[in-house]
XYZ file of C-alpha atoms in Angstrom:
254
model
C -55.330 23.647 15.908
C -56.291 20.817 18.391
C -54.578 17.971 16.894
C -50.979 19.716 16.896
C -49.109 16.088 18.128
C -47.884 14.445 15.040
C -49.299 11.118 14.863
C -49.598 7.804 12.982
C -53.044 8.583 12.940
C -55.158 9.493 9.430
C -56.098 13.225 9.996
C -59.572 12.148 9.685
C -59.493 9.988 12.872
C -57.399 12.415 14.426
C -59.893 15.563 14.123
C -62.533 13.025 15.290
C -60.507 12.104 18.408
C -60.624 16.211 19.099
C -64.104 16.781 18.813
C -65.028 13.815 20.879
C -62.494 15.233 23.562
C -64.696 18.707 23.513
C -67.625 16.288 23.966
C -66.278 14.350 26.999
C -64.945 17.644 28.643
C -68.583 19.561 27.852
C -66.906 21.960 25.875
C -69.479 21.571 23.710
C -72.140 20.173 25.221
C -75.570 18.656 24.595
C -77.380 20.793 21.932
C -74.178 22.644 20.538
C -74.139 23.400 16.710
C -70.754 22.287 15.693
C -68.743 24.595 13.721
C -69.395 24.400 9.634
C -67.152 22.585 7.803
C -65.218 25.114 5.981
C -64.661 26.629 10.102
C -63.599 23.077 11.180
C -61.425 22.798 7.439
C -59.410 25.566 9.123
C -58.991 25.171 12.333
C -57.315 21.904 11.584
C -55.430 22.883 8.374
C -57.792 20.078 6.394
C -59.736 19.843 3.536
C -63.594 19.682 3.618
C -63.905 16.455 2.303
C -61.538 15.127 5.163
C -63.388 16.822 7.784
C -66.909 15.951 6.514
C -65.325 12.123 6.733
C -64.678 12.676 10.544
C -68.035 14.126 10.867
C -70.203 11.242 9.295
C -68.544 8.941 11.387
C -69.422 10.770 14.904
C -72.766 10.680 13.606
C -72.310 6.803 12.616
C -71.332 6.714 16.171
C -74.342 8.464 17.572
C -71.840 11.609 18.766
C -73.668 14.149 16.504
C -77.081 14.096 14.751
C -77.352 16.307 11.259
C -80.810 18.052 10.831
C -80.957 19.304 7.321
C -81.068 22.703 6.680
C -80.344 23.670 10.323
C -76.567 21.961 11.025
C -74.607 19.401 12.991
C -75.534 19.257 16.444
C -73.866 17.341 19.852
C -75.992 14.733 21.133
C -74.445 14.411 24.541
C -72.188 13.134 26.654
C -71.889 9.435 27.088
C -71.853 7.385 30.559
C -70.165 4.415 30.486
C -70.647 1.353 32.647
C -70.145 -2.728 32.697
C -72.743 -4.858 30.849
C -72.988 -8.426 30.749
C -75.328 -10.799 29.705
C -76.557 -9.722 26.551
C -78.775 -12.350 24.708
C -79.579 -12.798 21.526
C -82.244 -11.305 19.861
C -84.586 -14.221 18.890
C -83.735 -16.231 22.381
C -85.028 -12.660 23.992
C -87.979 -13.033 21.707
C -88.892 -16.604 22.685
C -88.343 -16.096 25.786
C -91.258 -13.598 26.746
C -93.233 -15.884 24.468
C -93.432 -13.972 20.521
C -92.758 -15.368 17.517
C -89.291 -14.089 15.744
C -88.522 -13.202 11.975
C -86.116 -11.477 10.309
C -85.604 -9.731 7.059
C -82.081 -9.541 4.858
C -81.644 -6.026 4.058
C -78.110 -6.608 3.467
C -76.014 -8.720 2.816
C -72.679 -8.564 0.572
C -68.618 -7.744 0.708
C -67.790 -4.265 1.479
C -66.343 -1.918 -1.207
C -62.826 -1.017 -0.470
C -63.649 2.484 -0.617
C -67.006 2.065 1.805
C -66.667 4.030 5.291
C -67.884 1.208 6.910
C -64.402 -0.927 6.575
C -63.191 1.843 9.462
C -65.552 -0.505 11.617
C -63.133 -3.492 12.205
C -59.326 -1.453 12.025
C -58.656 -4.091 9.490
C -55.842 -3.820 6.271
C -57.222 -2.074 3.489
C -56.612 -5.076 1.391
C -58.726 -7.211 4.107
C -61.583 -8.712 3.339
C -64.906 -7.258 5.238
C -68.300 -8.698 5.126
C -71.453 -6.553 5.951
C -74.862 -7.601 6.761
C -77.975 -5.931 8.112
C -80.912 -7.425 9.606
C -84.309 -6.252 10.751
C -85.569 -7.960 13.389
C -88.931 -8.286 14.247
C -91.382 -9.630 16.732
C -94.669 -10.940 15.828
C -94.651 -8.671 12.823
C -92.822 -5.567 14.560
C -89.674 -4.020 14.391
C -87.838 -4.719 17.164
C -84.080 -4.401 16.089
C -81.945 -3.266 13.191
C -78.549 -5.143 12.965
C -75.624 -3.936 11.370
C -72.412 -6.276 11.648
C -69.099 -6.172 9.837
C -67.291 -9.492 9.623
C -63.503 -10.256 9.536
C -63.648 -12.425 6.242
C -60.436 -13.967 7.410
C -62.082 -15.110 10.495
C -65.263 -16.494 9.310
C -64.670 -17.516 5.723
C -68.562 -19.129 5.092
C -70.767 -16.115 6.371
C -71.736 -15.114 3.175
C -72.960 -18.629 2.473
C -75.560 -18.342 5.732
C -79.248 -17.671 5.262
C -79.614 -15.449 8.562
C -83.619 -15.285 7.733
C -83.380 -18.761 9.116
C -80.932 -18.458 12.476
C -79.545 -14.925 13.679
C -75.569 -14.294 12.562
C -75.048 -14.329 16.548
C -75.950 -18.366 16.658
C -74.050 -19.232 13.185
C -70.992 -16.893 14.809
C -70.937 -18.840 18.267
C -70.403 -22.113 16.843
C -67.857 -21.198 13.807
C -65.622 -18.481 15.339
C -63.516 -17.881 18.400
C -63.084 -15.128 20.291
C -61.335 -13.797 24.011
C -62.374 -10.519 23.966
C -65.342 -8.485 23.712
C -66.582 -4.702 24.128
C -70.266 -3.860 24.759
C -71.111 0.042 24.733
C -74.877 1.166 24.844
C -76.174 4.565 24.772
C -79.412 6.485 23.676
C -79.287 7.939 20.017
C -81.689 9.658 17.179
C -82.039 7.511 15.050
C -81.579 8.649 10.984
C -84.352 8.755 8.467
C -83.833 5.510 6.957
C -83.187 3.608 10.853
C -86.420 5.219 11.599
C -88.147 4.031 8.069
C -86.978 0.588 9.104
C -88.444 0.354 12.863
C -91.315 2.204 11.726
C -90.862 5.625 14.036
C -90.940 8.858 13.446
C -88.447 11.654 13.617
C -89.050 12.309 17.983
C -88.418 8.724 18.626
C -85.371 7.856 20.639
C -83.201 5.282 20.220
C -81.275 2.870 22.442
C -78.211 1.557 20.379
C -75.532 -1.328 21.283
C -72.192 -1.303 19.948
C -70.358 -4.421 20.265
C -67.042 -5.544 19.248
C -65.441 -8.875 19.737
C -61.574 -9.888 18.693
C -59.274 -12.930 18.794
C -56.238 -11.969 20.373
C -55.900 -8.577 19.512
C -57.479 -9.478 15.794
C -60.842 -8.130 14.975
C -63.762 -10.370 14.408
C -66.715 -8.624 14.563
C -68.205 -5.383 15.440
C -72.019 -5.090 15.401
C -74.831 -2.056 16.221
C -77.809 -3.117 17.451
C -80.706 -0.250 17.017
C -83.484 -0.550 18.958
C -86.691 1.534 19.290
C -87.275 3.655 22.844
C -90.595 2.505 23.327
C -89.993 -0.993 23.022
C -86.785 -1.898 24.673
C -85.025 -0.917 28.317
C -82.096 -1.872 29.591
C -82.646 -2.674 33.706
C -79.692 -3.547 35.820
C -80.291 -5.383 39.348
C -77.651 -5.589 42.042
C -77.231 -6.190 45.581
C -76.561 -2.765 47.563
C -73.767 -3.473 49.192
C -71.979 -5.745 46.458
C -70.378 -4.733 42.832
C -71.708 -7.346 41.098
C -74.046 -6.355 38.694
C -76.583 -8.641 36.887
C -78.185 -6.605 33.929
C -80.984 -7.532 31.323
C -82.027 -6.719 27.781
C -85.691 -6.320 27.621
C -87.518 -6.804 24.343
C -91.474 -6.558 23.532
C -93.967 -5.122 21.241
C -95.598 -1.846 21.733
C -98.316 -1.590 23.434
């Protein structure tokens, strides 16, 4: 069994933290069909509910794509490097000169017994807020937002009208925060992300994950989905210097 150091950890989060391992190390690398669930069950002394739990969240976490009928497979290995910078969607909009919109999907308290309260690391009697947002630029989908909110830390979201101003605006003025995490890779997207932004199935992705906390207490944490075709992320820097200046570029298709 890979997770044989006891822990305060749940077992689900702990057979997660082992398969990501196998991913970082290329044990199982790009392409590899994970193990079923009643293998994985085993290995780890589990149930399959627990492991299945573990699983759905890797995919959350763009680690491993399911294609139905066929199995789990590994994405990839993930890069990781310092970003700074990143605007807002609707400033990034009106800056290269389109006209912004947005559409509520979502918008409500989570259910205690939703996996998406794992997002903020939060109490399980805490109070989480969800909302997601499709983004769009003169009539295309540009971005699909997903953000869980500390209740505790911003009290009136759930008051806000974010078809109006974006939740990153409303959050800047009303909340503080010291700390925060940016992580951006290349995913594949699901069939209802790729519903929303209007792709199909051989589509990539680009996602950001970003988490921001008050001394040590979560506030946020937010994926941003963005379709291949109309986003890149360039980075310009001086070759002989570390400092790094990258940008988040938005536009419709062409």
């Amino acid at each position: 069994m890979d997770v044989a150091v006891s822990t305060d950890q749940p077992l689900y989060e702990q057979i997660k933290s082992a398969i990501d391992r196998r991913i970082e190390a290329e044990e199982w690398p790009a392409n590899f069909q994970v193990p079923s669930e009643e293998d994985l069950a085993g290995e780890f002394g589990a149930s399959p509910l627990t492991v299945r739990r573990a699983l759905r969240e890797l995919q959350a976490d763009g680690v491993l794509l399911r294609i139905q009928g066929r199995g789990t497979f590994v994405i990839g290995p993930r890069m990781q490097c310092a970003v700074f910078n990143l605007p807002d969607i609707s400033e990034e909009i009106a800056y290269s000169g389109g006209a912004h919109s947005c559409r509520v999907l979502h918008h409500a308290i989570l259910g205690r017994d939703s996996p998406g309260r794992h997002m903020l690391q939060l109490a399980p009697d805490d109070t989480v807020f969800h909302s997601r947002l499709l983004h769009l630029e003169d009539g295309t989908p540009i971005q699909l937002e997903d953000r869980y909110v500390n209740a505790a830390e911003a009290p009136a979201y759930l008051e806000q009208d974010f078809s109006r101003f974006t939740p990153h605006n409303w959050l800047l003025r009303e909340t503080t925060v010291t700390t925060v995490d940016n992580t951006i890779r290349a995913i594949r997207a699901d069939e209802e992300v790729r519903k929303h932004l209007q792709i199909d199935e051989n589509q990539p992705c680009l996602l950001l994950d970003r988490s921001t906390w008050r001394d040590g207490i979560p506030v946020t944490r937010s994926r941003f989905i963005y379709p291949g075709d109309r986003y890149r992320l360039r980075s310009t820097h001086e070759a002989r210097s570390n400092r790094i200046v990258p940008t988040l570029q938005g536009g419709k298709a062409r």
